PDB file of C-alpha atoms in Angstrom:
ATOM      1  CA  UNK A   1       3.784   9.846   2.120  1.00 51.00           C
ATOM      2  CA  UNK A   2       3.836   7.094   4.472  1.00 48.00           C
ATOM      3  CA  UNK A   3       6.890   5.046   5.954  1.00 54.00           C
ATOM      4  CA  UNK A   4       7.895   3.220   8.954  1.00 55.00           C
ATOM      5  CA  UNK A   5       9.506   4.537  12.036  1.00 57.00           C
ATOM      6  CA  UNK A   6      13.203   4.495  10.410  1.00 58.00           C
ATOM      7  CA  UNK A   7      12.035   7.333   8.031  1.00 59.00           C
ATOM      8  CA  UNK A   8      11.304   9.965  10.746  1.00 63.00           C
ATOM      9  CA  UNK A   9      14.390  11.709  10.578  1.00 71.00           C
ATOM     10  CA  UNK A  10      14.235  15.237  10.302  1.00 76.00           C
ATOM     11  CA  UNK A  11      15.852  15.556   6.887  1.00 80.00           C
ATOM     12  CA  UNK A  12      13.129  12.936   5.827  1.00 79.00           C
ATOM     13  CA  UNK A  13       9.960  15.191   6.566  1.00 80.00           C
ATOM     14  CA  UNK A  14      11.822  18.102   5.409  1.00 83.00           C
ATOM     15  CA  UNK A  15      12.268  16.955   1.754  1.00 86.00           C
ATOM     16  CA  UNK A  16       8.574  15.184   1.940  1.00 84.00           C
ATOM     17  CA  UNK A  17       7.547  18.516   3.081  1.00 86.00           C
ATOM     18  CA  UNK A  18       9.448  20.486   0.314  1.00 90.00           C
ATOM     19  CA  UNK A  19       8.029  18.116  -2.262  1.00 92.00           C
ATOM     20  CA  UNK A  20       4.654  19.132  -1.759  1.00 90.00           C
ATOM     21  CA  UNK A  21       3.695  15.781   0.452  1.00 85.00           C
ATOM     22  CA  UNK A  22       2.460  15.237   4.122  1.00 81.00           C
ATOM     23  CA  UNK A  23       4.716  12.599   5.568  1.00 80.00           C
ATOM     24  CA  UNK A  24       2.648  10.209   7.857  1.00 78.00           C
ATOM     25  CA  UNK A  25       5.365   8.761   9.985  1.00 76.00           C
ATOM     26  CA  UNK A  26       5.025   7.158  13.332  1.00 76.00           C
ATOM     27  CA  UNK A  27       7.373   8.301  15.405  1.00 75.00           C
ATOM     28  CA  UNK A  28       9.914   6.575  17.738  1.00 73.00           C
ATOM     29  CA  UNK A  29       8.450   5.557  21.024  1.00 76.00           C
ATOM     30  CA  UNK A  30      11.612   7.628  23.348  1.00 76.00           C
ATOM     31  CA  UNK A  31      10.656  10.664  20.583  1.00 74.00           C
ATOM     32  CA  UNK A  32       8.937  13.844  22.262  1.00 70.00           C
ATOM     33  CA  UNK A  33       7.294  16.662  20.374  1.00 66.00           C
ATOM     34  CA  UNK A  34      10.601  19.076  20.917  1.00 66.00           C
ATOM     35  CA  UNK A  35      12.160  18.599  17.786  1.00 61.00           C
ATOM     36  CA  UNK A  36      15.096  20.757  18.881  1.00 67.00           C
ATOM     37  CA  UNK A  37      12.738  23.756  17.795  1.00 67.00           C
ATOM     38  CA  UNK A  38      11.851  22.465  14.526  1.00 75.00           C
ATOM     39  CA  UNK A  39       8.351  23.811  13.944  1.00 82.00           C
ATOM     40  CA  UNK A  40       8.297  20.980  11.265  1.00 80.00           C
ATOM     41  CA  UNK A  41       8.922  18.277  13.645  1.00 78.00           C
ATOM     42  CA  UNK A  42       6.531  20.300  16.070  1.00 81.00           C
ATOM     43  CA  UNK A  43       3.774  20.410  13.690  1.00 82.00           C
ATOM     44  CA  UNK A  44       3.873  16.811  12.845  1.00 80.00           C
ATOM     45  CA  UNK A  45       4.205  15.440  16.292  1.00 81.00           C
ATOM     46  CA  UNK A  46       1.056  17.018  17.323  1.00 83.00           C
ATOM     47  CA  UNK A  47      -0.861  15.352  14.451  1.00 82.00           C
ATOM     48  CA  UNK A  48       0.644  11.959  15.250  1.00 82.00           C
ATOM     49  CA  UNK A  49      -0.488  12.724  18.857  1.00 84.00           C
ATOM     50  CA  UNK A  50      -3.422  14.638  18.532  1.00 88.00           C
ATOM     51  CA  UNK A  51      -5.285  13.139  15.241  1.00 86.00           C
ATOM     52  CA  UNK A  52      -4.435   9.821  15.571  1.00 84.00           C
ATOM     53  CA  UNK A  53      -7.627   8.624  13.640  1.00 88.00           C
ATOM     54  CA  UNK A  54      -5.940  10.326  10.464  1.00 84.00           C
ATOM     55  CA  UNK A  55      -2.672   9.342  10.924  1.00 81.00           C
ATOM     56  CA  UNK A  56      -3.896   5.801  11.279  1.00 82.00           C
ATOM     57  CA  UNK A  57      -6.154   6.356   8.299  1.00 84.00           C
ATOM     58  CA  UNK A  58      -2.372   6.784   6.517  1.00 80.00           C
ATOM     59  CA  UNK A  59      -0.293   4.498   8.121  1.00 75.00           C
ATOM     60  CA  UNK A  60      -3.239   1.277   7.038  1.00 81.00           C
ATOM     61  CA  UNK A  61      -2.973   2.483   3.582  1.00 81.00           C
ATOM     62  CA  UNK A  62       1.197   1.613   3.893  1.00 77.00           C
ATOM     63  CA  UNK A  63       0.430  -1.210   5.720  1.00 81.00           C
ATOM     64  CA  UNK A  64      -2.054  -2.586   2.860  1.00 86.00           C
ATOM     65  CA  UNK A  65       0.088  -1.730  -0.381  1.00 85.00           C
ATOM     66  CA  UNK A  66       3.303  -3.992   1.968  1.00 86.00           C
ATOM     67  CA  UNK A  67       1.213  -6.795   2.231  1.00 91.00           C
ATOM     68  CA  UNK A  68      -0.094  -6.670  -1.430  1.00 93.00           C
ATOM     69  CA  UNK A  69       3.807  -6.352  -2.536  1.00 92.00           C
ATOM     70  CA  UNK A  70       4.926  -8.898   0.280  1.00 93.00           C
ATOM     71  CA  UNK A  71       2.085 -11.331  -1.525  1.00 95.00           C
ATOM     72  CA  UNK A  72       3.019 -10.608  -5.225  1.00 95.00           C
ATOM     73  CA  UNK A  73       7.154 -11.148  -4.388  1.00 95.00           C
ATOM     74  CA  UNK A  74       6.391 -14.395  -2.668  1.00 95.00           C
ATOM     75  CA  UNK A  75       4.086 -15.766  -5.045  1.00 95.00           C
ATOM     76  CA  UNK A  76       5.379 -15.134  -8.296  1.00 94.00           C
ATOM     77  CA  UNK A  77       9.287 -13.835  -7.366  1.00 93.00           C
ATOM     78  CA  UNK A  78      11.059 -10.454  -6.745  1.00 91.00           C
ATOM     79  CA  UNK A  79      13.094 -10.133  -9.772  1.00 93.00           C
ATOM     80  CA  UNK A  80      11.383  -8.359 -12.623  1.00 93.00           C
ATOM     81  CA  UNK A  81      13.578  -9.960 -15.956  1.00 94.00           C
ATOM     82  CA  UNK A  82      12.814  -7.537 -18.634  1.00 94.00           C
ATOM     83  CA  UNK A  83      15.408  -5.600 -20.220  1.00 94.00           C
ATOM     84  CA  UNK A  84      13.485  -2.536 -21.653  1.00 96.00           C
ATOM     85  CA  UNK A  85      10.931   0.185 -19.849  1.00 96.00           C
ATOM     86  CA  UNK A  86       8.292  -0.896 -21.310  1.00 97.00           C
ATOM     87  CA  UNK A  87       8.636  -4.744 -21.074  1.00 97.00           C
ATOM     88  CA  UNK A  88       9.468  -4.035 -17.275  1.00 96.00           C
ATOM     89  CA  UNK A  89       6.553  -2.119 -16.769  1.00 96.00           C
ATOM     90  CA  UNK A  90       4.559  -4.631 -18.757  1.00 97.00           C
ATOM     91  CA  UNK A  91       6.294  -7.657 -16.844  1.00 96.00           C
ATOM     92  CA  UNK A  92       4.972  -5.704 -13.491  1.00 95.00           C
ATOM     93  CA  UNK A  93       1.443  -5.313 -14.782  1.00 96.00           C
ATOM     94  CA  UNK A  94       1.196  -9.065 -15.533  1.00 97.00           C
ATOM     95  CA  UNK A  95       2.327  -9.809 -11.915  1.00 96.00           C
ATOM     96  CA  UNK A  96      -0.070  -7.329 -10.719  1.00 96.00           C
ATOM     97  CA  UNK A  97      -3.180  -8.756 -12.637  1.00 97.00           C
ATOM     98  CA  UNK A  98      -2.492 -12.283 -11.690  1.00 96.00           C
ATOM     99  CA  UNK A  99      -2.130 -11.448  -7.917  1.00 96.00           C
ATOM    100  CA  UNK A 100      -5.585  -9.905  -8.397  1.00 96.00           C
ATOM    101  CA  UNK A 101      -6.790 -12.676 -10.606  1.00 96.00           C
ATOM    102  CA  UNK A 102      -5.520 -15.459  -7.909  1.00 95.00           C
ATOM    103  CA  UNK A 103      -7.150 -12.896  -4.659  1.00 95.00           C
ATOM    104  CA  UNK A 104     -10.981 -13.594  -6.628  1.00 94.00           C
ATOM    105  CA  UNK A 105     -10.466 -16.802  -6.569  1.00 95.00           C
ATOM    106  CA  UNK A 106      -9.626 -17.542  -3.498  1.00 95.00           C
ATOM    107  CA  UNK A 107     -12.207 -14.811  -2.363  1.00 95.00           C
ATOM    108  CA  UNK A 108     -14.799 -17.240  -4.359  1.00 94.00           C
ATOM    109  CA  UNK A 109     -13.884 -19.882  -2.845  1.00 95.00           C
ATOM    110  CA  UNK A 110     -13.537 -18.501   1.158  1.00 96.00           C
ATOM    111  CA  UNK A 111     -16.560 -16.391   1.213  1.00 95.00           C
ATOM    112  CA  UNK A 112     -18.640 -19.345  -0.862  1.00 94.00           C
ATOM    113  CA  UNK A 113     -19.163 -17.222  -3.764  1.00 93.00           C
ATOM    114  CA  UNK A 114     -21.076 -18.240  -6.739  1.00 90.00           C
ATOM    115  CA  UNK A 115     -19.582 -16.681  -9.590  1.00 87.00           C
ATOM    116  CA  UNK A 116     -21.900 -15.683 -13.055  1.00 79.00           C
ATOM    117  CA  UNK A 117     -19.555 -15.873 -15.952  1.00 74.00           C
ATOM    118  CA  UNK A 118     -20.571 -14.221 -19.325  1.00 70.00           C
ATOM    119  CA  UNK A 119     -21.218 -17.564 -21.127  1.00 65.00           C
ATOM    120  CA  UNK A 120     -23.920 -17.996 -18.533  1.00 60.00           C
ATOM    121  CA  UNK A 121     -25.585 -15.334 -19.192  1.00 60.00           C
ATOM    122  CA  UNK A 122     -28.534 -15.094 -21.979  1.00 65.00           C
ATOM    123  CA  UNK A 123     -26.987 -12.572 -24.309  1.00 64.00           C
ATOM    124  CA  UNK A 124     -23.329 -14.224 -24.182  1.00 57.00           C
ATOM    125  CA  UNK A 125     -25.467 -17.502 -24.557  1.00 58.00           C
ATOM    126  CA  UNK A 126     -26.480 -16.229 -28.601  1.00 63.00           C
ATOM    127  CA  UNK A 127     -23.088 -15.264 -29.380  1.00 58.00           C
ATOM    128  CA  UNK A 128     -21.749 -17.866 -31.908  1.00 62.00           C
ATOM    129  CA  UNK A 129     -18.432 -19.556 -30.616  1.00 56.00           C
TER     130      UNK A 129
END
């Protein structure tokens, strides 16, 4: 699990911990590896300071999935409308694919990109319309 700095409470990486998960949470910068004898909190500050590589590893992953969310609220809102599970989940979907949709094409158009569509090609070419 990853999170932000407001997450690294003690009860936090206890229940992450219970749950099965490895919580990957950067730690406050007045925190020391004490823990008031928590070999939890022990444990995991000596990763965060010790194996930074793989803590950052974890913490870009966090900091990748915010900006995709940050870029899908912004462009296309933050309220999801549908009433039932499966519309919402649907209605989410269709956000997601058109974020991705609108990230190739500006990806075609910033890296100079010359796309090959299927009608270009010669098999789609014999396919009646």
């Amino acid at each position: 699990m990853d999170a932000d700095k407001a997450y690294s409470g003690k009860a936090n990486l206890q229940l992450v911990t219970a749950l099965g998960g490895t919580p990957y949470v950067p730690f406050k910068k007045n925190t020391t590896g004490e823990g008031n004898g928590s070999p939890l909190w022990q444990k995991l500050w000596r990763v965060y300071q010790y194996h930074r590589e793989e803590f950052l590893t974890h913490s870009h992953q966090r900091s990748n999935v915010e900006s995709t969310m940050w870029m899908i609220k912004s462009k296309f809102g933050e309220h999801i409308r549908s009433k039932t599970d499966t519309a919402l989940v649907n209605e989410l979907l269709c956000k997601v694919l058109c974020h991705n949709i609108c990230v190739v094409i500006q990806s075609i158009y910033e890296l100079r990109i010359e796309p090959t569509f299927w009608a270009e090609t010669p098999l789609a070419q014999k396919v009646p319309a």
